[in-house]
PDB file of C-alpha atoms in Angstrom:
ATOM      1  CA  UNK K  26     -14.397 -24.137   1.073  1.00 88.00           C
ATOM      2  CA  UNK K  27     -10.705 -23.663   0.708  1.00 95.00           C
ATOM      3  CA  UNK K  28      -9.462 -20.184   2.555  1.00 97.00           C
ATOM      4  CA  UNK K  29      -8.500 -17.311   0.337  1.00 97.00           C
ATOM      5  CA  UNK K  30      -4.766 -17.344   0.013  1.00 98.00           C
ATOM      6  CA  UNK K  31      -2.277 -14.143   1.448  1.00 98.00           C
ATOM      7  CA  UNK K  32       1.347 -14.387   0.348  1.00 98.00           C
ATOM      8  CA  UNK K  33       2.826 -12.288   3.594  1.00 98.00           C
ATOM      9  CA  UNK K  34       6.192 -10.447   2.832  1.00 98.00           C
ATOM     10  CA  UNK K  35       7.910  -9.922   6.106  1.00 98.00           C
ATOM     11  CA  UNK K  36      10.126  -6.938   4.695  1.00 98.00           C
ATOM     12  CA  UNK K  37      13.028  -6.003   6.030  1.00 98.00           C
ATOM     13  CA  UNK K  38      14.293  -8.289   8.042  1.00 98.00           C
ATOM     14  CA  UNK K  39      16.356  -5.825  10.531  1.00 98.00           C
ATOM     15  CA  UNK K  40      12.944  -3.830  10.851  1.00 98.00           C
ATOM     16  CA  UNK K  41       9.111  -5.164  12.956  1.00 98.00           C
ATOM     17  CA  UNK K  42       7.962  -6.925   9.139  1.00 98.00           C
ATOM     18  CA  UNK K  43       8.802 -10.279  10.699  1.00 98.00           C
ATOM     19  CA  UNK K  44       7.382  -9.685  13.917  1.00 98.00           C
ATOM     20  CA  UNK K  45       4.157  -8.308  12.700  1.00 98.00           C
ATOM     21  CA  UNK K  46       4.014 -11.139  10.458  1.00 98.00           C
ATOM     22  CA  UNK K  47       4.372 -13.875  13.227  1.00 98.00           C
ATOM     23  CA  UNK K  48       1.315 -11.486  15.228  1.00 98.00           C
ATOM     24  CA  UNK K  49      -1.054 -11.596  12.129  1.00 98.00           C
ATOM     25  CA  UNK K  50      -0.710 -15.475  12.463  1.00 98.00           C
ATOM     26  CA  UNK K  51      -1.051 -15.975  15.959  1.00 97.00           C
ATOM     27  CA  UNK K  52      -4.529 -13.634  15.055  1.00 97.00           C
ATOM     28  CA  UNK K  53      -7.926 -15.630  14.178  1.00 96.00           C
ATOM     29  CA  UNK K  54      -8.278 -14.592  10.608  1.00 97.00           C
ATOM     30  CA  UNK K  55     -10.297 -16.817   8.496  1.00 97.00           C
ATOM     31  CA  UNK K  56      -7.126 -17.077   5.426  1.00 98.00           C
ATOM     32  CA  UNK K  57      -4.557 -19.336   4.238  1.00 98.00           C
ATOM     33  CA  UNK K  58      -1.557 -17.351   5.714  1.00 98.00           C
ATOM     34  CA  UNK K  59       1.404 -18.001   3.446  1.00 98.00           C
ATOM     35  CA  UNK K  60       4.923 -16.180   4.673  1.00 98.00           C
ATOM     36  CA  UNK K  61       7.565 -15.538   1.792  1.00 98.00           C
ATOM     37  CA  UNK K  62      10.346 -14.898   3.754  1.00 98.00           C
ATOM     38  CA  UNK K  63      13.229 -17.012   6.330  1.00 98.00           C
ATOM     39  CA  UNK K  64      11.839 -19.450   8.499  1.00 98.00           C
ATOM     40  CA  UNK K  65      14.792 -19.371  11.028  1.00 98.00           C
ATOM     41  CA  UNK K  66      13.905 -15.270  10.751  1.00 98.00           C
ATOM     42  CA  UNK K  67      10.030 -15.414  11.807  1.00 98.00           C
ATOM     43  CA  UNK K  68      11.085 -18.236  14.377  1.00 97.00           C
ATOM     44  CA  UNK K  69      13.394 -16.165  16.285  1.00 96.00           C
ATOM     45  CA  UNK K  70      10.918 -13.239  15.596  1.00 97.00           C
ATOM     46  CA  UNK K  71       7.901 -14.882  17.618  1.00 97.00           C
ATOM     47  CA  UNK K  72      10.022 -16.022  20.431  1.00 96.00           C
ATOM     48  CA  UNK K  73      11.150 -11.815  21.151  1.00 95.00           C
ATOM     49  CA  UNK K  74       7.379 -11.748  21.164  1.00 95.00           C
ATOM     50  CA  UNK K  75       6.768 -14.262  22.973  1.00 96.00           C
ATOM     51  CA  UNK K  76       4.748 -15.308  20.137  1.00 96.00           C
ATOM     52  CA  UNK K  77       3.391 -19.403  19.757  1.00 96.00           C
ATOM     53  CA  UNK K  78       4.326 -20.145  16.182  1.00 97.00           C
ATOM     54  CA  UNK K  79       3.533 -23.333  14.180  1.00 97.00           C
ATOM     55  CA  UNK K  80       5.672 -23.368  10.984  1.00 98.00           C
ATOM     56  CA  UNK K  81       5.066 -25.501   8.084  1.00 97.00           C
ATOM     57  CA  UNK K  82       6.553 -25.925   4.822  1.00 98.00           C
ATOM     58  CA  UNK K  83       4.243 -24.649   1.811  1.00 98.00           C
ATOM     59  CA  UNK K  84       3.112 -27.114  -0.707  1.00 97.00           C
ATOM     60  CA  UNK K  85       0.827 -25.368  -2.807  1.00 96.00           C
ATOM     61  CA  UNK K  86      -2.107 -27.783  -1.461  1.00 97.00           C
ATOM     62  CA  UNK K  87      -5.649 -25.496  -0.103  1.00 96.00           C
ATOM     63  CA  UNK K  88      -6.648 -25.395   3.419  1.00 96.00           C
ATOM     64  CA  UNK K  89     -10.370 -25.374   4.735  1.00 97.00           C
ATOM     65  CA  UNK K  90      -9.221 -24.154   8.216  1.00 96.00           C
ATOM     66  CA  UNK K  91      -6.043 -22.374   9.860  1.00 97.00           C
ATOM     67  CA  UNK K  92      -4.957 -22.743  14.220  1.00 96.00           C
ATOM     68  CA  UNK K  93      -3.986 -19.444  15.628  1.00 96.00           C
ATOM     69  CA  UNK K  94      -0.294 -19.659  15.378  1.00 97.00           C
ATOM     70  CA  UNK K  95      -0.250 -21.764  12.165  1.00 97.00           C
ATOM     71  CA  UNK K  96       1.958 -20.250   8.929  1.00 98.00           C
ATOM     72  CA  UNK K  97       2.701 -22.064   6.324  1.00 98.00           C
ATOM     73  CA  UNK K  98       6.113 -20.469   4.440  1.00 98.00           C
ATOM     74  CA  UNK K  99       7.599 -20.429   1.220  1.00 98.00           C
ATOM     75  CA  UNK K 100      11.305 -20.561   2.729  1.00 98.00           C
ATOM     76  CA  UNK K 101      13.508 -18.036   1.580  1.00 97.00           C
ATOM     77  CA  UNK K 102      17.279 -17.873   3.286  1.00 97.00           C
ATOM     78  CA  UNK K 103      18.633 -15.022   4.052  1.00 98.00           C
ATOM     79  CA  UNK K 104      21.952 -13.924   2.895  1.00 96.00           C
ATOM     80  CA  UNK K 105      23.169 -12.950   5.963  1.00 97.00           C
ATOM     81  CA  UNK K 106      22.443 -13.659   9.380  1.00 96.00           C
ATOM     82  CA  UNK K 107      19.770 -10.533  10.873  1.00 97.00           C
ATOM     83  CA  UNK K 108      20.186  -8.678  13.758  1.00 97.00           C
ATOM     84  CA  UNK K 109      17.262  -6.523  14.854  1.00 97.00           C
ATOM     85  CA  UNK K 110      17.757  -2.883  14.438  1.00 97.00           C
ATOM     86  CA  UNK K 111      20.991  -3.311  12.260  1.00 98.00           C
ATOM     87  CA  UNK K 112      20.634  -2.580   8.609  1.00 98.00           C
ATOM     88  CA  UNK K 113      22.809  -4.934   6.380  1.00 98.00           C
ATOM     89  CA  UNK K 114      23.002  -4.801   2.660  1.00 98.00           C
ATOM     90  CA  UNK K 115      24.017  -7.965   1.901  1.00 98.00           C
ATOM     91  CA  UNK K 116      20.445  -8.966   2.414  1.00 98.00           C
ATOM     92  CA  UNK K 117      18.658  -7.016   0.023  1.00 98.00           C
ATOM     93  CA  UNK K 118      18.405  -9.370  -2.986  1.00 98.00           C
ATOM     94  CA  UNK K 119      16.672 -11.378  -0.198  1.00 98.00           C
ATOM     95  CA  UNK K 120      14.035  -8.711   0.569  1.00 98.00           C
ATOM     96  CA  UNK K 121      13.546  -8.570  -3.504  1.00 98.00           C
ATOM     97  CA  UNK K 122      13.232 -12.412  -3.952  1.00 98.00           C
ATOM     98  CA  UNK K 123      10.569 -12.230  -1.217  1.00 98.00           C
ATOM     99  CA  UNK K 124       8.588  -9.803  -3.281  1.00 98.00           C
ATOM    100  CA  UNK K 125       9.109 -11.330  -6.698  1.00 98.00           C
ATOM    101  CA  UNK K 126       7.906 -14.812  -5.674  1.00 98.00           C
ATOM    102  CA  UNK K 127       4.562 -12.977  -4.284  1.00 98.00           C
ATOM    103  CA  UNK K 128       4.290 -11.044  -7.721  1.00 98.00           C
ATOM    104  CA  UNK K 129       4.969 -14.261  -9.570  1.00 98.00           C
ATOM    105  CA  UNK K 130       2.601 -16.330  -7.300  1.00 98.00           C
ATOM    106  CA  UNK K 131      -0.409 -13.325  -7.035  1.00 98.00           C
ATOM    107  CA  UNK K 132       0.148 -12.825 -11.533  1.00 97.00           C
ATOM    108  CA  UNK K 133      -0.573 -16.914 -11.160  1.00 97.00           C
ATOM    109  CA  UNK K 134      -3.738 -16.835  -8.906  1.00 97.00           C
ATOM    110  CA  UNK K 135      -2.218 -18.823  -6.727  1.00 98.00           C
ATOM    111  CA  UNK K 136      -2.113 -16.195  -4.102  1.00 98.00           C
ATOM    112  CA  UNK K 137      -5.772 -14.731  -3.990  1.00 98.00           C
ATOM    113  CA  UNK K 138      -3.729 -10.727  -3.011  1.00 98.00           C
ATOM    114  CA  UNK K 139      -0.535  -9.818  -1.613  1.00 98.00           C
ATOM    115  CA  UNK K 140       0.251  -8.344   2.119  1.00 98.00           C
ATOM    116  CA  UNK K 141       3.277  -6.379   2.707  1.00 98.00           C
ATOM    117  CA  UNK K 142       5.402  -5.197   5.410  1.00 98.00           C
ATOM    118  CA  UNK K 143       7.664  -2.380   5.570  1.00 97.00           C
ATOM    119  CA  UNK K 144      11.384  -2.568   3.695  1.00 98.00           C
ATOM    120  CA  UNK K 145      13.576  -0.371   3.858  1.00 98.00           C
ATOM    121  CA  UNK K 146      14.739   1.616   0.370  1.00 97.00           C
ATOM    122  CA  UNK K 147      17.541   3.254   1.639  1.00 97.00           C
ATOM    123  CA  UNK K 148      19.489   0.160   2.894  1.00 98.00           C
ATOM    124  CA  UNK K 149      18.526  -2.066  -0.904  1.00 98.00           C
ATOM    125  CA  UNK K 150      19.885   1.664  -2.677  1.00 98.00           C
ATOM    126  CA  UNK K 151      22.909   0.843  -0.485  1.00 98.00           C
ATOM    127  CA  UNK K 152      23.582  -2.554  -1.868  1.00 98.00           C
ATOM    128  CA  UNK K 153      23.438  -0.609  -5.686  1.00 98.00           C
ATOM    129  CA  UNK K 154      20.628  -2.138  -6.720  1.00 97.00           C
ATOM    130  CA  UNK K 155      17.952   1.151  -7.531  1.00 96.00           C
ATOM    131  CA  UNK K 156      14.739   1.076  -5.715  1.00 97.00           C
ATOM    132  CA  UNK K 157      11.998   3.570  -4.701  1.00 94.00           C
ATOM    133  CA  UNK K 158       9.589   1.350  -3.364  1.00 94.00           C
ATOM    134  CA  UNK K 159       7.150  -1.159  -3.098  1.00 96.00           C
ATOM    135  CA  UNK K 160       4.622   0.125  -5.528  1.00 94.00           C
ATOM    136  CA  UNK K 161       7.182   0.726  -8.457  1.00 95.00           C
ATOM    137  CA  UNK K 162       8.633  -2.476  -7.528  1.00 97.00           C
ATOM    138  CA  UNK K 163       4.960  -4.323  -8.301  1.00 97.00           C
ATOM    139  CA  UNK K 164       4.038  -1.867 -10.948  1.00 96.00           C
ATOM    140  CA  UNK K 165       7.517  -2.402 -13.038  1.00 97.00           C
ATOM    141  CA  UNK K 166       6.817  -6.484 -12.544  1.00 97.00           C
ATOM    142  CA  UNK K 167       4.121  -6.491 -14.178  1.00 97.00           C
ATOM    143  CA  UNK K 168       4.234  -4.177 -16.839  1.00 97.00           C
ATOM    144  CA  UNK K 169       1.341  -2.164 -15.507  1.00 96.00           C
ATOM    145  CA  UNK K 170       1.096   1.669 -14.414  1.00 96.00           C
ATOM    146  CA  UNK K 171      -0.555   1.725 -11.157  1.00 97.00           C
ATOM    147  CA  UNK K 172      -1.707   4.232  -8.140  1.00 97.00           C
ATOM    148  CA  UNK K 173      -0.638   4.080  -4.856  1.00 96.00           C
ATOM    149  CA  UNK K 174      -3.823   4.856  -2.457  1.00 97.00           C
ATOM    150  CA  UNK K 175      -4.413   4.843   1.300  1.00 96.00           C
ATOM    151  CA  UNK K 176      -7.514   4.645   3.417  1.00 95.00           C
ATOM    152  CA  UNK K 177      -8.297   5.147   6.519  1.00 92.00           C
ATOM    153  CA  UNK K 178     -11.384   4.488   8.957  1.00 85.00           C
ATOM    154  CA  UNK K 179     -14.115   7.345   8.447  1.00 75.00           C
ATOM    155  CA  UNK K 180     -14.179  10.443   7.782  1.00 70.00           C
ATOM    156  CA  UNK K 181     -15.161  10.704   3.787  1.00 71.00           C
ATOM    157  CA  UNK K 182     -18.314  10.239   1.339  1.00 72.00           C
ATOM    158  CA  UNK K 183     -21.248   8.737   3.508  1.00 67.00           C
ATOM    159  CA  UNK K 184     -19.579   7.655   6.515  1.00 68.00           C
ATOM    160  CA  UNK K 185     -16.837   6.114   4.488  1.00 75.00           C
ATOM    161  CA  UNK K 186     -13.243   5.517   4.420  1.00 88.00           C
ATOM    162  CA  UNK K 187     -11.214   8.546   3.728  1.00 93.00           C
ATOM    163  CA  UNK K 188      -8.983   7.486   0.600  1.00 96.00           C
ATOM    164  CA  UNK K 189      -6.157   9.527  -0.788  1.00 97.00           C
ATOM    165  CA  UNK K 190      -4.751   8.422  -4.207  1.00 98.00           C
ATOM    166  CA  UNK K 191      -1.078  10.148  -5.471  1.00 98.00           C
ATOM    167  CA  UNK K 192      -0.201  11.260  -8.725  1.00 98.00           C
ATOM    168  CA  UNK K 193       3.407  10.893  -8.378  1.00 97.00           C
ATOM    169  CA  UNK K 194       4.821   8.780  -5.659  1.00 93.00           C
ATOM    170  CA  UNK K 195       8.283   8.933  -4.574  1.00 90.00           C
ATOM    171  CA  UNK K 196       9.502  11.626  -5.802  1.00 92.00           C
ATOM    172  CA  UNK K 197      11.981  14.374  -4.830  1.00 95.00           C
ATOM    173  CA  UNK K 198       9.452  17.871  -4.365  1.00 96.00           C
ATOM    174  CA  UNK K 199      12.031  19.211  -7.151  1.00 97.00           C
ATOM    175  CA  UNK K 200      10.954  16.499  -9.550  1.00 97.00           C
ATOM    176  CA  UNK K 201       7.364  16.842  -9.365  1.00 98.00           C
ATOM    177  CA  UNK K 202       6.019  19.403 -11.406  1.00 97.00           C
ATOM    178  CA  UNK K 203       7.619  17.764 -14.048  1.00 97.00           C
ATOM    179  CA  UNK K 204       6.580  14.878 -13.503  1.00 98.00           C
ATOM    180  CA  UNK K 205       2.671  15.629 -13.815  1.00 98.00           C
ATOM    181  CA  UNK K 206       1.149  15.596 -17.214  1.00 98.00           C
ATOM    182  CA  UNK K 207      -2.138  15.470 -18.565  1.00 98.00           C
ATOM    183  CA  UNK K 208      -2.277  12.416 -20.032  1.00 98.00           C
ATOM    184  CA  UNK K 209      -0.677  10.892 -16.461  1.00 98.00           C
ATOM    185  CA  UNK K 210      -3.210  12.412 -14.389  1.00 98.00           C
ATOM    186  CA  UNK K 211      -6.160  11.202 -16.813  1.00 98.00           C
ATOM    187  CA  UNK K 212      -4.838   7.766 -16.592  1.00 98.00           C
ATOM    188  CA  UNK K 213      -3.981   7.595 -12.858  1.00 98.00           C
ATOM    189  CA  UNK K 214      -7.606   9.003 -12.305  1.00 98.00           C
ATOM    190  CA  UNK K 215      -9.150   6.274 -15.037  1.00 98.00           C
ATOM    191  CA  UNK K 216      -7.273   3.744 -12.574  1.00 98.00           C
ATOM    192  CA  UNK K 217      -8.646   4.860  -9.673  1.00 98.00           C
ATOM    193  CA  UNK K 218     -11.929   5.174 -10.876  1.00 97.00           C
ATOM    194  CA  UNK K 219     -11.961   1.872 -11.953  1.00 96.00           C
ATOM    195  CA  UNK K 220     -10.925   0.446  -9.535  1.00 96.00           C
ATOM    196  CA  UNK K 221     -12.797   1.301  -6.929  1.00 96.00           C
ATOM    197  CA  UNK K 222     -15.955   0.150  -9.132  1.00 96.00           C
ATOM    198  CA  UNK K 223     -14.220  -2.996  -9.428  1.00 94.00           C
ATOM    199  CA  UNK K 224     -13.170  -3.606  -5.998  1.00 94.00           C
ATOM    200  CA  UNK K 225     -14.649  -1.249  -3.697  1.00 93.00           C
ATOM    201  CA  UNK K 226     -18.336  -1.395  -4.986  1.00 93.00           C
ATOM    202  CA  UNK K 227     -18.583   2.030  -5.214  1.00 94.00           C
ATOM    203  CA  UNK K 228     -20.986   2.453  -8.234  1.00 94.00           C
ATOM    204  CA  UNK K 229     -20.125   5.904  -8.876  1.00 95.00           C
ATOM    205  CA  UNK K 230     -17.014   7.267  -7.204  1.00 96.00           C
ATOM    206  CA  UNK K 231     -16.901  10.925  -6.687  1.00 97.00           C
ATOM    207  CA  UNK K 232     -13.133  12.209  -6.635  1.00 97.00           C
ATOM    208  CA  UNK K 233     -11.498  15.548  -5.483  1.00 98.00           C
ATOM    209  CA  UNK K 234      -8.351  16.550  -7.159  1.00 98.00           C
ATOM    210  CA  UNK K 235      -6.479  18.442  -5.787  1.00 98.00           C
ATOM    211  CA  UNK K 236      -4.337  21.399  -7.373  1.00 98.00           C
ATOM    212  CA  UNK K 237      -0.409  21.351  -6.964  1.00 98.00           C
ATOM    213  CA  UNK K 238       0.376  25.137  -5.734  1.00 97.00           C
ATOM    214  CA  UNK K 239      -0.813  27.031  -3.146  1.00 96.00           C
ATOM    215  CA  UNK K 240      -4.501  28.130  -3.684  1.00 96.00           C
ATOM    216  CA  UNK K 241      -4.767  25.832  -6.737  1.00 96.00           C
ATOM    217  CA  UNK K 242      -2.483  28.385  -8.736  1.00 95.00           C
ATOM    218  CA  UNK K 243      -4.552  31.449  -7.711  1.00 95.00           C
ATOM    219  CA  UNK K 244      -5.808  31.785 -11.380  1.00 95.00           C
ATOM    220  CA  UNK K 245      -1.862  31.452 -12.565  1.00 95.00           C
ATOM    221  CA  UNK K 246      -0.695  34.454 -10.062  1.00 96.00           C
ATOM    222  CA  UNK K 247       0.898  31.101  -8.133  1.00 95.00           C
ATOM    223  CA  UNK K 248       1.573  28.835 -10.691  1.00 96.00           C
ATOM    224  CA  UNK K 249      -0.088  27.279 -14.095  1.00 96.00           C
ATOM    225  CA  UNK K 250       0.099  23.823 -13.474  1.00 97.00           C
ATOM    226  CA  UNK K 251      -3.954  24.040 -12.637  1.00 97.00           C
ATOM    227  CA  UNK K 252      -4.483  26.139 -16.024  1.00 98.00           C
ATOM    228  CA  UNK K 253      -2.307  23.454 -18.165  1.00 98.00           C
ATOM    229  CA  UNK K 254      -2.864  20.142 -17.035  1.00 98.00           C
ATOM    230  CA  UNK K 255      -4.744  19.530 -14.061  1.00 98.00           C
ATOM    231  CA  UNK K 256      -7.865  21.550 -15.192  1.00 98.00           C
ATOM    232  CA  UNK K 257      -7.665  19.904 -18.714  1.00 98.00           C
ATOM    233  CA  UNK K 258      -7.638  16.389 -17.318  1.00 98.00           C
ATOM    234  CA  UNK K 259      -9.949  16.922 -14.916  1.00 98.00           C
ATOM    235  CA  UNK K 260     -11.826  18.231 -18.243  1.00 98.00           C
ATOM    236  CA  UNK K 261     -11.620  15.371 -19.779  1.00 98.00           C
ATOM    237  CA  UNK K 262     -12.393  13.352 -17.547  1.00 97.00           C
ATOM    238  CA  UNK K 263     -15.803  14.540 -17.218  1.00 97.00           C
ATOM    239  CA  UNK K 264     -16.060  14.809 -20.673  1.00 97.00           C
ATOM    240  CA  UNK K 265     -16.288  10.894 -20.216  1.00 96.00           C
ATOM    241  CA  UNK K 266     -18.756  10.660 -17.942  1.00 96.00           C
ATOM    242  CA  UNK K 267     -16.197  10.584 -14.474  1.00 96.00           C
ATOM    243  CA  UNK K 268     -17.348  12.436 -11.693  1.00 97.00           C
ATOM    244  CA  UNK K 269     -14.338  14.257 -11.312  1.00 98.00           C
ATOM    245  CA  UNK K 270     -13.958  17.941  -8.834  1.00 97.00           C
ATOM    246  CA  UNK K 271     -11.545  20.527  -9.106  1.00 96.00           C
ATOM    247  CA  UNK K 272      -8.433  21.546  -8.913  1.00 98.00           C
ATOM    248  CA  UNK K 273      -8.987  22.150  -4.917  1.00 97.00           C
ATOM    249  CA  UNK K 274      -7.038  23.693  -2.861  1.00 97.00           C
ATOM    250  CA  UNK K 275      -5.038  21.942  -0.781  1.00 96.00           C
ATOM    251  CA  UNK K 276      -5.680  22.945   2.400  1.00 94.00           C
ATOM    252  CA  UNK K 277      -9.505  22.967   2.971  1.00 94.00           C
ATOM    253  CA  UNK K 278      -9.798  19.955   0.454  1.00 95.00           C
ATOM    254  CA  UNK K 279      -9.644  17.876   3.984  1.00 93.00           C
ATOM    255  CA  UNK K 280     -12.196  20.287   5.800  1.00 92.00           C
ATOM    256  CA  UNK K 281     -14.684  17.427   7.339  1.00 89.00           C
ATOM    257  CA  UNK K 282     -17.506  19.350   5.381  1.00 90.00           C
ATOM    258  CA  UNK K 283     -15.906  18.780   1.434  1.00 90.00           C
ATOM    259  CA  UNK K 284     -14.319  15.530   2.210  1.00 91.00           C
ATOM    260  CA  UNK K 285     -17.704  14.188   3.169  1.00 91.00           C
ATOM    261  CA  UNK K 286     -18.513  14.800  -1.019  1.00 93.00           C
ATOM    262  CA  UNK K 287     -15.682  12.122  -1.843  1.00 95.00           C
ATOM    263  CA  UNK K 288     -15.107   8.945  -2.014  1.00 95.00           C
ATOM    264  CA  UNK K 289     -11.507   9.493  -2.657  1.00 96.00           C
ATOM    265  CA  UNK K 290      -8.784  12.605  -3.147  1.00 97.00           C
ATOM    266  CA  UNK K 291      -6.449  12.595  -5.687  1.00 98.00           C
ATOM    267  CA  UNK K 292      -2.726  14.577  -4.540  1.00 98.00           C
ATOM    268  CA  UNK K 293      -0.052  15.529  -6.607  1.00 98.00           C
ATOM    269  CA  UNK K 294       2.542  14.275  -4.419  1.00 98.00           C
ATOM    270  CA  UNK K 295       3.516  11.877  -1.281  1.00 95.00           C
ATOM    271  CA  UNK K 296       3.623  14.686   1.188  1.00 96.00           C
ATOM    272  CA  UNK K 297       0.701  17.015   0.047  1.00 97.00           C
ATOM    273  CA  UNK K 298      -1.883  14.113   0.621  1.00 94.00           C
ATOM    274  CA  UNK K 299      -0.617  11.511   3.273  1.00 93.00           C
ATOM    275  CA  UNK K 300       0.300  13.533   6.108  1.00 93.00           C
ATOM    276  CA  UNK K 301      -3.063  13.949   6.682  1.00 92.00           C
ATOM    277  CA  UNK K 302      -4.324  10.629   6.093  1.00 91.00           C
ATOM    278  CA  UNK K 303      -1.766   9.200   8.655  1.00 90.00           C
ATOM    279  CA  UNK K 304      -2.831  11.889  11.078  1.00 90.00           C
ATOM    280  CA  UNK K 305      -6.136  10.637  10.803  1.00 85.00           C
ATOM    281  CA  UNK K 306      -5.823   7.208  11.030  1.00 84.00           C
ATOM    282  CA  UNK K 307      -1.945   6.513  11.503  1.00 81.00           C
ATOM    283  CA  UNK K 308      -1.528   2.637  12.761  1.00 81.00           C
ATOM    284  CA  UNK K 309      -4.383   1.506  10.931  1.00 87.00           C
ATOM    285  CA  UNK K 310      -4.610   2.972   7.694  1.00 92.00           C
ATOM    286  CA  UNK K 311      -4.183   0.522   4.929  1.00 96.00           C
ATOM    287  CA  UNK K 312      -1.622   1.465   1.780  1.00 96.00           C
ATOM    288  CA  UNK K 313      -3.609  -0.157  -1.515  1.00 97.00           C
ATOM    289  CA  UNK K 314      -1.604  -0.425  -5.121  1.00 97.00           C
ATOM    290  CA  UNK K 315      -4.380  -0.166  -7.630  1.00 98.00           C
ATOM    291  CA  UNK K 316      -3.844  -1.067 -11.333  1.00 97.00           C
ATOM    292  CA  UNK K 317      -2.226  -4.425 -10.915  1.00 97.00           C
ATOM    293  CA  UNK K 318      -3.792  -7.492 -12.311  1.00 96.00           C
ATOM    294  CA  UNK K 319      -3.870  -8.705  -8.872  1.00 97.00           C
ATOM    295  CA  UNK K 320      -4.665  -7.237  -4.751  1.00 97.00           C
ATOM    296  CA  UNK K 321      -1.903  -5.810  -2.768  1.00 98.00           C
ATOM    297  CA  UNK K 322      -2.208  -3.938   0.353  1.00 98.00           C
ATOM    298  CA  UNK K 323       0.525  -2.979   2.930  1.00 97.00           C
ATOM    299  CA  UNK K 324       1.335  -0.484   6.004  1.00 96.00           C
ATOM    300  CA  UNK K 325       1.271   2.703   6.135  1.00 90.00           C
ATOM    301  CA  UNK K 326       4.875   2.767   8.106  1.00 93.00           C
ATOM    302  CA  UNK K 327       8.331   2.033   8.189  1.00 94.00           C
ATOM    303  CA  UNK K 328      10.847  -0.329   9.093  1.00 97.00           C
ATOM    304  CA  UNK K 329      10.946   0.989  13.463  1.00 96.00           C
ATOM    305  CA  UNK K 330      14.613  -0.741  13.721  1.00 97.00           C
ATOM    306  CA  UNK K 331      13.578   1.201  17.092  1.00 97.00           C
ATOM    307  CA  UNK K 332      11.682  -1.370  17.966  1.00 96.00           C
ATOM    308  CA  UNK K 333      12.905  -4.704  16.413  1.00 96.00           C
ATOM    309  CA  UNK K 334      13.087  -7.078  18.804  1.00 95.00           C
ATOM    310  CA  UNK K 335      11.415  -5.745  21.362  1.00 94.00           C
ATOM    311  CA  UNK K 336       8.525  -7.474  21.020  1.00 93.00           C
ATOM    312  CA  UNK K 337       6.702  -3.987  21.150  1.00 94.00           C
ATOM    313  CA  UNK K 338       5.518  -3.488  17.416  1.00 94.00           C
ATOM    314  CA  UNK K 339       1.854  -2.080  16.983  1.00 94.00           C
ATOM    315  CA  UNK K 340      -0.033  -5.188  14.467  1.00 95.00           C
ATOM    316  CA  UNK K 341      -3.024  -2.766  14.244  1.00 94.00           C
ATOM    317  CA  UNK K 342      -1.570  -1.556  10.469  1.00 94.00           C
ATOM    318  CA  UNK K 343      -0.686  -4.520   9.219  1.00 97.00           C
ATOM    319  CA  UNK K 344      -3.818  -6.290  10.205  1.00 97.00           C
ATOM    320  CA  UNK K 345      -6.017  -3.704   8.673  1.00 96.00           C
ATOM    321  CA  UNK K 346      -4.110  -4.695   5.310  1.00 97.00           C
ATOM    322  CA  UNK K 347      -4.675  -8.245   5.601  1.00 98.00           C
ATOM    323  CA  UNK K 348      -8.387  -7.852   6.728  1.00 97.00           C
ATOM    324  CA  UNK K 349      -8.916  -5.265   3.746  1.00 96.00           C
ATOM    325  CA  UNK K 350      -7.053  -7.787   1.080  1.00 97.00           C
ATOM    326  CA  UNK K 351      -9.371 -10.067   2.412  1.00 97.00           C
ATOM    327  CA  UNK K 352     -12.350  -8.592   2.026  1.00 95.00           C
ATOM    328  CA  UNK K 353     -11.755  -7.391  -1.196  1.00 95.00           C
ATOM    329  CA  UNK K 354     -10.182 -11.160  -3.098  1.00 94.00           C
ATOM    330  CA  UNK K 355     -14.098 -12.409  -1.256  1.00 90.00           C
ATOM    331  CA  UNK K 356     -15.428  -9.837  -3.047  1.00 81.00           C
TER     332      UNK K 356
END
């Protein structure tokens, strides 16, 4: 039996991504690891971290075993030499080229899943390329509506993982209320429920939906989004047979006794739900993109430019992302 093939993107070349990929290659993860990156960059990161890395050119052939330190590479050349910790907009097209290659390969079935190291959104935009994040990039390339969900060990129903999905992703806070619509929430909740069933093998997911405003709007006294938008969307899903509860005030939804009732929480915006999840499991949490025609997982952190090139980057989240991608691919 051939090993499941995971596409690895190393992210921002000046960040810790190349080291994380090298550390993953040095593990005994039973997967065919294929990095889409500049081989010289990976070798440089491995040397700085004291990792023995054996790089091989990727030829598309299946493999039945992988030795520690062995990594196949789809060679993608940097536009400019990378210096750890020093961003260079000239390498923005390189970063996007690695993501595009991974997406195309996963979409065709060449890769069982994509696992991404962190990118730096700011430097890509500084290069004149509009970019809001991995999630939005893969959604646009696939032509799909998607949902960002992060998962961390423990804390949810039946002792399962804590899962927090987002109704909106990388938006300014002032733009969030207008971005929350009944149709959008219905679609998000359907994707969330469908993928929890299909990929996470949860037969009947229970979802907690947070309110947007303090105290879930306090009956309209602190905002009407709950009454006019969120509650009607919940009602539509419940009428269709989905176990969706809310709107629930965000300040009490993450109390342990509440979390034990649910398989996932849908937050209305990025910083409503993710600070709680990252407090619970930072460094071991995984970002999963739901709704794509392929599997994609990622780390729960940024490029950590201050650690780049030091050999001290913590690979925990990338390891967790790879293990989850492998488990989902096998299922």
